[in-house]
Amino acid sequence: MLKLKHVFKDYNNNMVLKDINLNLPSKGLISIVGVSGSGKSTLLNLVGGLDKVTKGNIYFNNKNITNLNTKELNWYHNKCVGFVFQSYNLIDYLSINDNLSLINNNFDYILKKLDIYNLKDKKVSLLSGGEKQRVAIARAILKNPKILLCDEPTGALDTSSSIKTMELLKELSNRMLVIVVTHNMDLANTYSDYIIEIKDGKINSNIKVSDDNNKLIIGKPKKTKIYKIASYHLKHKRKRNLLISISFAIGLIALGLVLSINIGFKNSITKEEKNSLAKYPITISKYSTYLEDNSIKQEENQIYAYDINHINIIDKTIVNNLEDINNNLSYKIFKYNINNR
Ligand code: ADP
Ligand code: MG
Protein backbone atom coordinates (compact mmCIF):
# COMPACT_ATOMS: atom_id res chain seq x y z
CA MET A 1 0.00 0.00 0.00
CA LEU A 2 2.86 2.36 0.82
CA LYS A 3 5.92 2.37 -1.40
CA LEU A 4 9.07 4.44 -1.16
CA LYS A 5 11.30 4.36 -4.22
CA HIS A 6 14.81 5.81 -4.14
CA VAL A 7 13.84 8.46 -1.62
CA PHE A 8 16.51 11.03 -0.75
CA LYS A 9 16.14 13.91 1.67
CA ASP A 10 18.69 16.57 2.49
CA TYR A 11 18.57 19.65 4.68
CA ASN A 12 21.07 22.33 3.61
CA ASN A 13 23.26 19.80 1.75
CA ASN A 14 23.22 17.44 4.72
CA MET A 15 21.91 14.19 3.26
CA VAL A 16 19.66 12.74 5.98
CA LEU A 17 18.02 9.95 3.98
CA LYS A 18 19.94 8.22 1.18
CA ASP A 19 18.11 6.05 -1.27
CA ILE A 20 15.34 4.65 0.94
CA ASN A 21 13.31 1.85 -0.63
CA LEU A 22 10.34 0.38 1.20
CA ASN A 23 7.25 -1.58 0.39
CA LEU A 24 4.75 -1.68 3.25
CA PRO A 25 1.45 -3.56 3.58
CA SER A 26 -1.96 -2.07 4.36
CA LYS A 27 -2.06 -3.55 7.85
CA GLY A 28 0.42 -4.25 10.58
CA LEU A 29 2.65 -2.47 13.04
CA ILE A 30 5.99 -1.26 11.74
CA SER A 31 8.57 0.19 14.11
CA ILE A 32 11.24 2.59 12.93
CA VAL A 33 14.29 2.60 15.18
CA GLY A 34 17.67 4.31 15.04
CA VAL A 35 19.83 6.70 17.01
CA SER A 36 18.72 10.25 17.60
CA GLY A 37 19.16 12.37 14.47
CA SER A 38 19.23 9.37 12.15
CA GLY A 39 16.21 10.64 10.20
CA LYS A 40 13.29 8.73 11.74
CA SER A 41 11.04 11.78 12.08
CA THR A 42 12.12 12.97 8.65
CA LEU A 43 11.00 9.67 7.13
CA LEU A 44 7.67 9.85 8.98
CA ASN A 45 7.08 13.44 7.85
CA LEU A 46 7.79 12.52 4.23
CA VAL A 47 5.33 9.62 4.38
CA GLY A 48 2.76 11.89 6.06
CA GLY A 49 3.13 14.57 3.40
CA LEU A 50 4.39 17.11 5.93
CA ASP A 51 7.69 17.53 4.10
CA LYS A 52 8.90 17.13 0.52
CA VAL A 53 11.43 14.59 -0.73
CA THR A 54 14.62 15.92 -2.33
CA LYS A 55 14.60 13.07 -4.83
CA GLY A 56 12.58 9.90 -5.33
CA ASN A 57 8.92 8.98 -5.08
CA ILE A 58 6.43 7.86 -2.46
CA TYR A 59 3.31 5.98 -3.56
CA PHE A 60 0.14 5.51 -1.55
CA ASN A 61 -2.05 2.88 -3.22
CA ASN A 62 -0.06 3.48 -6.41
CA LYS A 63 -0.72 7.22 -6.32
CA ASN A 64 2.42 9.30 -6.27
CA ILE A 65 2.12 11.63 -3.29
CA THR A 66 5.42 13.48 -3.70
CA ASN A 67 3.97 16.29 -5.77
CA LEU A 68 0.38 16.76 -4.68
CA ASN A 69 -1.38 20.10 -5.10
CA THR A 70 -2.94 21.79 -2.06
CA LYS A 71 -6.34 20.18 -2.54
CA GLU A 72 -4.94 16.68 -2.94
CA LEU A 73 -2.63 17.22 0.02
CA ASN A 74 -5.63 18.22 2.16
CA TRP A 75 -7.37 15.06 1.11
CA TYR A 76 -4.24 13.03 1.94
CA HIS A 77 -3.95 14.61 5.40
CA ASN A 78 -7.65 14.31 6.16
CA LYS A 79 -8.47 10.90 4.77
CA CYS A 80 -5.30 8.87 4.46
CA VAL A 81 -2.90 9.65 7.30
CA GLY A 82 -3.31 10.27 11.01
CA PHE A 83 -0.52 11.68 13.18
CA VAL A 84 0.31 10.98 16.82
CA PHE A 85 3.18 12.92 18.36
CA GLN A 86 5.22 12.49 21.52
CA SER A 87 4.01 15.89 22.70
CA TYR A 88 0.34 15.00 21.92
CA ASN A 89 -0.30 18.34 20.11
CA LEU A 90 -3.71 18.69 21.74
CA ILE A 91 -5.38 21.97 22.69
CA ASP A 92 -4.76 22.01 26.43
CA TYR A 93 -7.53 24.33 27.54
CA LEU A 94 -10.27 22.44 25.68
CA SER A 95 -11.97 19.33 26.98
CA ILE A 96 -11.49 15.96 25.26
CA ASN A 97 -14.93 16.50 23.81
CA ASP A 98 -14.03 19.86 22.26
CA ASN A 99 -10.64 18.68 21.01
CA LEU A 100 -12.25 15.82 19.13
CA SER A 101 -15.34 17.62 17.87
CA LEU A 102 -12.97 19.83 15.89
CA ILE A 103 -12.51 16.79 13.67
CA ASN A 104 -15.73 14.81 13.85
CA ASN A 105 -18.66 14.39 16.26
CA ASN A 106 -19.01 10.63 16.28
CA PHE A 107 -16.34 9.70 18.70
CA ASP A 108 -18.14 8.18 21.69
CA TYR A 109 -17.44 4.64 20.55
CA ILE A 110 -13.73 5.41 20.15
CA LEU A 111 -13.54 6.98 23.63
CA LYS A 112 -15.27 3.93 25.13
CA LYS A 113 -12.86 1.67 23.33
CA LEU A 114 -9.88 3.69 24.54
CA ASP A 115 -11.31 3.75 28.06
CA ILE A 116 -11.46 7.53 28.35
CA TYR A 117 -15.20 8.03 27.82
CA ASN A 118 -15.78 9.05 31.43
CA LEU A 119 -13.13 11.79 31.06
CA LYS A 120 -14.89 13.30 28.05
CA ASP A 121 -15.63 16.70 29.60
CA LYS A 122 -12.33 17.05 31.38
CA LYS A 123 -9.85 19.65 30.14
CA VAL A 124 -6.82 18.10 28.45
CA SER A 125 -4.47 20.02 30.78
CA LEU A 126 -5.87 17.99 33.69
CA LEU A 127 -5.19 14.57 32.14
CA SER A 128 -2.22 12.27 32.75
CA GLY A 129 0.35 11.67 30.00
CA GLY A 130 -1.10 8.27 29.12
CA GLU A 131 -4.63 9.70 28.95
CA LYS A 132 -3.45 12.57 26.75
CA GLN A 133 -1.76 10.14 24.39
CA ARG A 134 -4.97 8.13 24.15
CA VAL A 135 -6.88 11.30 23.27
CA ALA A 136 -4.25 12.07 20.61
CA ILE A 137 -4.68 8.56 19.21
CA ALA A 138 -8.47 8.96 19.32
CA ARG A 139 -8.15 12.21 17.39
CA ALA A 140 -5.85 10.61 14.81
CA ILE A 141 -8.09 7.60 14.17
CA LEU A 142 -11.29 9.65 14.16
CA LYS A 143 -10.57 10.49 10.53
CA ASN A 144 -10.42 6.77 9.88
CA PRO A 145 -7.00 6.98 8.25
CA LYS A 146 -5.37 4.22 6.28
CA ILE A 147 -1.98 4.92 7.85
CA LEU A 148 -1.37 5.95 11.45
CA LEU A 149 1.99 7.67 11.90
CA CYS A 150 3.28 7.88 15.47
CA ASP A 151 6.44 9.81 16.32
CA GLU A 152 7.75 8.50 19.64
CA PRO A 153 4.23 8.11 21.07
CA THR A 154 5.57 6.60 24.29
CA GLY A 155 8.51 8.98 24.65
CA ALA A 156 6.89 10.94 27.47
CA LEU A 157 5.08 8.05 29.14
CA ASP A 158 5.88 5.79 32.07
CA THR A 159 6.25 2.05 31.48
CA SER A 160 2.67 1.01 32.19
CA SER A 161 1.18 3.83 30.05
CA SER A 162 3.68 2.95 27.30
CA ILE A 163 2.52 -0.66 27.30
CA LYS A 164 -1.16 0.37 27.23
CA THR A 165 -0.45 2.71 24.30
CA MET A 166 1.46 0.06 22.36
CA GLU A 167 -1.31 -2.49 22.97
CA LEU A 168 -3.80 -0.02 21.60
CA LEU A 169 -1.64 0.65 18.53
CA LYS A 170 -1.20 -3.08 18.05
CA GLU A 171 -4.96 -3.54 18.07
CA LEU A 172 -5.42 -0.72 15.57
CA SER A 173 -2.83 -2.32 13.30
CA ASN A 174 -5.37 -5.08 12.61
CA ARG A 175 -7.24 -2.68 10.37
CA MET A 176 -4.67 -0.05 9.34
CA LEU A 177 -0.95 0.41 8.78
CA VAL A 178 0.60 1.74 11.98
CA ILE A 179 4.13 3.16 11.75
CA VAL A 180 5.76 3.88 15.08
CA VAL A 181 9.04 5.72 15.58
CA THR A 182 10.52 4.59 18.86
CA HIS A 183 13.67 4.60 20.92
CA ASN A 184 12.49 1.69 22.97
CA MET A 185 13.84 -1.56 21.47
CA ASP A 186 11.93 -3.67 24.02
CA LEU A 187 8.60 -2.22 22.92
CA ALA A 188 9.61 -2.49 19.26
CA ASN A 189 10.56 -6.14 19.68
CA THR A 190 7.38 -6.99 21.58
CA TYR A 191 4.78 -5.30 19.41
CA SER A 192 6.11 -4.89 15.87
CA ASP A 193 5.41 -7.01 12.86
CA TYR A 194 8.48 -5.49 11.21
CA ILE A 195 11.34 -3.38 12.49
CA ILE A 196 13.13 -0.92 10.25
CA GLU A 197 16.43 0.43 11.48
CA ILE A 198 17.78 3.62 9.95
CA LYS A 199 21.53 3.95 10.06
CA ASP A 200 23.67 6.52 8.24
CA GLY A 201 20.66 7.59 6.23
CA LYS A 202 19.99 4.07 4.99
CA ILE A 203 17.76 1.21 5.99
CA ASN A 204 19.76 -1.37 7.88
CA SER A 205 17.31 -4.21 7.71
CA ASN A 206 15.45 -4.06 4.44
CA ILE A 207 11.92 -5.38 4.58
CA LYS A 208 9.84 -6.42 1.65
CA VAL A 209 6.28 -7.50 2.12
CA SER A 210 3.61 -8.12 -0.43
CA ASP A 211 1.52 -5.24 -1.65
CA ASP A 212 -2.25 -5.08 -1.94
CA ASN A 213 -4.05 -3.29 -4.72
CA ASN A 214 -6.62 -1.16 -2.95
CA LYS A 215 -8.10 1.48 -5.20
CA LEU A 216 -7.76 5.10 -4.20
CA ILE A 217 -11.02 6.95 -3.51
CA ILE A 218 -10.73 10.72 -3.37
CA GLY A 219 -13.14 12.35 -0.92
CA LYS A 220 -13.84 15.90 0.11
CA PRO A 221 -11.57 17.23 2.88
CA LYS A 222 -13.39 18.10 6.08
CA LYS A 223 -13.29 21.72 7.14
CA THR A 224 -11.88 22.28 10.62
CA LYS A 225 -14.21 24.12 12.96
CA ILE A 226 -11.66 26.79 13.72
CA TYR A 227 -14.30 29.24 14.97
CA LYS A 228 -14.73 27.03 18.02
CA ILE A 229 -11.16 27.75 19.11
CA ALA A 230 -11.58 31.46 18.40
CA SER A 231 -14.82 31.78 20.34
CA TYR A 232 -13.34 29.80 23.19
CA HIS A 233 -10.44 32.26 23.31
CA LEU A 234 -12.81 35.21 23.39
CA LYS A 235 -14.99 33.70 26.11
CA HIS A 236 -12.52 32.04 28.41
CA LYS A 237 -9.34 33.99 28.01
CA ARG A 238 -10.70 37.39 29.07
CA LYS A 239 -7.66 38.26 31.16
CA ARG A 240 -5.27 37.44 28.33
CA ASN A 241 -7.39 39.28 25.74
CA LEU A 242 -7.55 42.34 28.04
CA LEU A 243 -3.77 42.30 28.47
CA ILE A 244 -3.26 41.95 24.72
CA SER A 245 -5.66 44.88 24.11
CA ILE A 246 -3.88 47.05 26.69
CA SER A 247 -0.44 46.33 25.28
CA PHE A 248 -1.73 46.99 21.78
CA ALA A 249 -3.19 50.33 22.95
CA ILE A 250 0.08 51.28 24.67
CA GLY A 251 1.91 50.48 21.46
CA LEU A 252 -0.42 52.68 19.43
CA ILE A 253 -0.15 55.57 21.91
CA ALA A 254 3.64 55.34 21.88
CA LEU A 255 3.66 55.35 18.09
CA GLY A 256 1.42 58.45 18.07
CA LEU A 257 3.66 60.21 20.57
CA VAL A 258 6.80 59.49 18.58
CA LEU A 259 5.18 60.73 15.39
CA SER A 260 3.88 63.95 16.92
CA ILE A 261 7.18 64.69 18.68
CA ASN A 262 8.95 64.14 15.37
CA ILE A 263 6.63 66.52 13.48
CA GLY A 264 6.77 69.18 16.25
CA PHE A 265 10.57 68.96 16.34
CA LYS A 266 10.84 69.44 12.58
CA ASN A 267 8.47 72.43 12.70
CA SER A 268 10.40 74.09 15.49
CA ILE A 269 13.72 73.62 13.67
CA THR A 270 12.28 75.22 10.54
CA LYS A 271 11.03 78.15 12.64
CA GLU A 272 14.42 78.50 14.34
CA GLU A 273 16.20 78.48 10.97
CA LYS A 274 13.89 81.18 9.62
CA ASN A 275 14.41 83.37 12.68
CA SER A 276 18.19 83.14 12.74
CA LEU A 277 18.69 83.58 8.98
CA ALA A 278 16.39 86.60 8.96
CA LYS A 279 19.08 88.55 10.86
CA TYR A 280 21.47 88.54 7.89
CA PRO A 281 21.22 91.21 5.18
CA ILE A 282 20.85 90.31 1.56
CA THR A 283 23.93 91.41 -0.41
CA ILE A 284 24.10 91.71 -4.10
CA SER A 285 27.37 92.21 -5.98
CA LYS A 286 28.45 92.19 -9.56
CA TYR A 287 30.52 89.01 -9.17
CA SER A 288 29.37 85.91 -7.39
CA THR A 289 32.25 83.72 -6.38
CA TYR A 290 32.25 80.12 -5.56
CA LEU A 291 34.33 79.88 -2.40
CA GLU A 292 34.87 76.24 -1.71
CA ASP A 293 38.28 74.72 -0.97
CA ASN A 294 39.25 74.13 -4.56
CA SER A 295 38.16 77.55 -5.75
CA ILE A 296 40.56 79.50 -3.48
CA LYS A 297 44.11 79.87 -4.70
CA GLN A 298 47.12 80.93 -2.70
CA GLU A 299 50.18 82.13 -4.60
CA GLU A 300 53.07 84.32 -3.42
CA ASN A 301 51.28 85.20 -0.22
CA GLN A 302 48.22 86.32 -2.01
CA ILE A 303 44.85 84.71 -1.88
CA TYR A 304 42.20 85.07 -4.48
CA ALA A 305 39.25 83.31 -5.86
CA TYR A 306 40.09 82.00 -9.25
CA ASP A 307 36.81 80.56 -10.22
CA ILE A 308 34.39 83.40 -10.77
CA ASN A 309 31.26 81.57 -11.57
CA HIS A 310 28.87 84.20 -12.41
CA ILE A 311 28.55 87.85 -13.33
CA ASN A 312 25.27 89.22 -12.12
CA ILE A 313 23.47 91.48 -14.54
CA ILE A 314 22.43 94.41 -12.41
CA ASP A 315 19.91 96.22 -14.51
CA LYS A 316 17.26 98.86 -13.94
CA THR A 317 14.68 96.35 -12.76
CA ILE A 318 16.90 94.95 -9.99
CA VAL A 319 17.92 98.44 -8.85
CA ASN A 320 14.27 99.51 -8.79
CA ASN A 321 13.34 96.42 -6.83
CA LEU A 322 16.14 97.06 -4.35
CA GLU A 323 15.16 100.69 -3.88
CA ASP A 324 11.60 99.55 -3.23
CA ILE A 325 12.80 97.47 -0.25
CA ASN A 326 13.28 100.78 1.56
CA ASN A 327 15.91 99.66 3.98
CA ASN A 328 19.44 100.64 4.92
CA LEU A 329 21.65 98.39 2.82
CA SER A 330 25.14 97.78 4.13
CA TYR A 331 28.23 95.84 3.08
CA LYS A 332 30.90 93.79 4.74
CA ILE A 333 34.65 93.41 4.18
CA PHE A 334 36.23 89.98 4.54
CA LYS A 335 39.89 89.85 5.52
CA TYR A 336 42.11 86.84 4.88
CA ASN A 337 45.33 86.37 6.84
CA ILE A 338 47.91 84.01 5.39
CA ASN A 339 51.29 83.34 7.11
CA ASN A 340 50.76 86.31 9.42
CA ARG A 341 50.50 88.74 6.53
P1 ADP B 1 15.37 11.58 14.43
O1 ADP B 1 13.90 11.74 14.42
O2 ADP B 1 15.86 10.25 13.97
O3 ADP B 1 15.96 11.91 15.78
P2 ADP B 1 15.29 13.71 12.51
O4 ADP B 1 14.60 13.07 11.37
O5 ADP B 1 14.48 14.62 13.35
O6 ADP B 1 16.00 12.62 13.41
O7 ADP B 1 16.53 14.53 11.96
C1 ADP B 1 17.51 13.96 11.14
C2 ADP B 1 18.55 15.00 10.80
O8 ADP B 1 17.96 15.99 9.99
C3 ADP B 1 19.13 15.72 12.00
O9 ADP B 1 20.49 15.95 11.75
C4 ADP B 1 18.38 17.01 12.02
O10 ADP B 1 19.18 18.02 12.57
C5 ADP B 1 18.09 17.26 10.55
N1 ADP B 1 16.84 17.99 10.36
C6 ADP B 1 15.61 17.53 10.64
N2 ADP B 1 14.67 18.44 10.30
C7 ADP B 1 15.34 19.51 9.80
C8 ADP B 1 14.94 20.79 9.27
N3 ADP B 1 13.66 21.13 9.19
N4 ADP B 1 15.92 21.62 8.86
C9 ADP B 1 17.21 21.27 8.92
N5 ADP B 1 17.65 20.09 9.40
C10 ADP B 1 16.73 19.21 9.85
MG1 MG C 1 12.57 12.41 15.86
PDB file of N, CA, C and O in Angstrom, residues 5 22 31 35-36 53 60 98 107 109 115 146 155 215 287 311 318:
ATOM      1  N   LYS A   5      10.344   4.775  -3.189  1.00  0.00           N
ATOM      2  CA  LYS A   5      11.299   4.362  -4.222  1.00  0.00           C
ATOM      3  C   LYS A   5      12.413   5.383  -4.346  1.00  0.00           C
ATOM      4  O   LYS A   5      12.170   6.535  -4.702  1.00  0.00           O
ATOM      5  N   LEU A  22      11.193   1.134   0.272  1.00  0.00           N
ATOM      6  CA  LEU A  22      10.345   0.382   1.197  1.00  0.00           C
ATOM      7  C   LEU A  22       9.073  -0.033   0.485  1.00  0.00           C
ATOM      8  O   LEU A  22       8.609   0.655  -0.413  1.00  0.00           O
ATOM      9  N   SER A  31       7.807  -0.719  13.252  1.00  0.00           N
ATOM     10  CA  SER A  31       8.574   0.195  14.109  1.00  0.00           C
ATOM     11  C   SER A  31       9.770   0.720  13.340  1.00  0.00           C
ATOM     12  O   SER A  31      10.436  -0.035  12.626  1.00  0.00           O
ATOM     13  N   VAL A  35      19.351   5.727  16.029  1.00  0.00           N
ATOM     14  CA  VAL A  35      19.834   6.697  17.011  1.00  0.00           C
ATOM     15  C   VAL A  35      19.199   8.056  16.740  1.00  0.00           C
ATOM     16  O   VAL A  35      18.658   8.292  15.666  1.00  0.00           O
ATOM     17  N   SER A  36      19.293   8.924  17.727  1.00  0.00           N
ATOM     18  CA  SER A  36      18.717  10.255  17.601  1.00  0.00           C
ATOM     19  C   SER A  36      19.398  10.999  16.446  1.00  0.00           C
ATOM     20  O   SER A  36      20.618  10.951  16.310  1.00  0.00           O
ATOM     21  N   VAL A  53      10.194  15.336  -0.466  1.00  0.00           N
ATOM     22  CA  VAL A  53      11.435  14.591  -0.735  1.00  0.00           C
ATOM     23  C   VAL A  53      12.365  15.464  -1.577  1.00  0.00           C
ATOM     24  O   VAL A  53      11.915  16.351  -2.294  1.00  0.00           O
ATOM     25  N   PHE A  60       1.166   6.010  -2.450  1.00  0.00           N
ATOM     26  CA  PHE A  60       0.144   5.507  -1.551  1.00  0.00           C
ATOM     27  C   PHE A  60      -0.927   4.889  -2.445  1.00  0.00           C
ATOM     28  O   PHE A  60      -1.534   5.591  -3.261  1.00  0.00           O
ATOM     29  N   ASP A  98     -14.227  18.747  23.192  1.00  0.00           N
ATOM     30  CA  ASP A  98     -14.028  19.864  22.263  1.00  0.00           C
ATOM     31  C   ASP A  98     -12.838  19.625  21.338  1.00  0.00           C
ATOM     32  O   ASP A  98     -12.870  20.008  20.173  1.00  0.00           O
ATOM     33  N   PHE A 107     -17.542  10.293  18.135  1.00  0.00           N
ATOM     34  CA  PHE A 107     -16.337   9.697  18.704  1.00  0.00           C
ATOM     35  C   PHE A 107     -16.596   8.929  19.999  1.00  0.00           C
ATOM     36  O   PHE A 107     -15.668   8.400  20.587  1.00  0.00           O
ATOM     37  N   TYR A 109     -17.856   6.044  20.581  1.00  0.00           N
ATOM     38  CA  TYR A 109     -17.438   4.638  20.552  1.00  0.00           C
ATOM     39  C   TYR A 109     -15.921   4.505  20.647  1.00  0.00           C
ATOM     40  O   TYR A 109     -15.409   3.569  21.258  1.00  0.00           O
ATOM     41  N   ASP A 115     -11.141   3.666  26.617  1.00  0.00           N
ATOM     42  CA  ASP A 115     -11.306   3.748  28.065  1.00  0.00           C
ATOM     43  C   ASP A 115     -11.107   5.175  28.612  1.00  0.00           C
ATOM     44  O   ASP A 115     -10.555   5.368  29.691  1.00  0.00           O
ATOM     45  N   LYS A 146      -5.870   5.515   6.735  1.00  0.00           N
ATOM     46  CA  LYS A 146      -5.370   4.218   6.285  1.00  0.00           C
ATOM     47  C   LYS A 146      -4.003   3.938   6.916  1.00  0.00           C
ATOM     48  O   LYS A 146      -3.587   2.804   7.052  1.00  0.00           O
ATOM     49  N   GLY A 155       7.308   8.273  24.176  1.00  0.00           N
ATOM     50  CA  GLY A 155       8.507   8.977  24.649  1.00  0.00           C
ATOM     51  C   GLY A 155       8.331   9.699  25.968  1.00  0.00           C
ATOM     52  O   GLY A 155       9.283   9.832  26.734  1.00  0.00           O
ATOM     53  N   LYS A 215      -7.904   0.313  -4.333  1.00  0.00           N
ATOM     54  CA  LYS A 215      -8.104   1.484  -5.195  1.00  0.00           C
ATOM     55  C   LYS A 215      -8.193   2.746  -4.334  1.00  0.00           C
ATOM     56  O   LYS A 215      -8.624   2.705  -3.178  1.00  0.00           O
ATOM     57  N   TYR A 287      29.954  90.355  -8.971  1.00  0.00           N
ATOM     58  CA  TYR A 287      30.520  89.015  -9.166  1.00  0.00           C
ATOM     59  C   TYR A 287      30.109  88.079  -8.034  1.00  0.00           C
ATOM     60  O   TYR A 287      30.294  88.393  -6.869  1.00  0.00           O
ATOM     61  N   ILE A 311      28.602  86.383 -13.374  1.00  0.00           N
ATOM     62  CA  ILE A 311      28.549  87.849 -13.330  1.00  0.00           C
ATOM     63  C   ILE A 311      27.072  88.235 -13.322  1.00  0.00           C
ATOM     64  O   ILE A 311      26.320  87.898 -14.248  1.00  0.00           O
ATOM     65  N   ILE A 318      16.383  95.371 -11.292  1.00  0.00           N
ATOM     66  CA  ILE A 318      16.900  94.954  -9.988  1.00  0.00           C
ATOM     67  C   ILE A 318      17.095  96.170  -9.087  1.00  0.00           C
ATOM     68  O   ILE A 318      16.692  96.159  -7.914  1.00  0.00           O
TER      69      ILE A 318
END
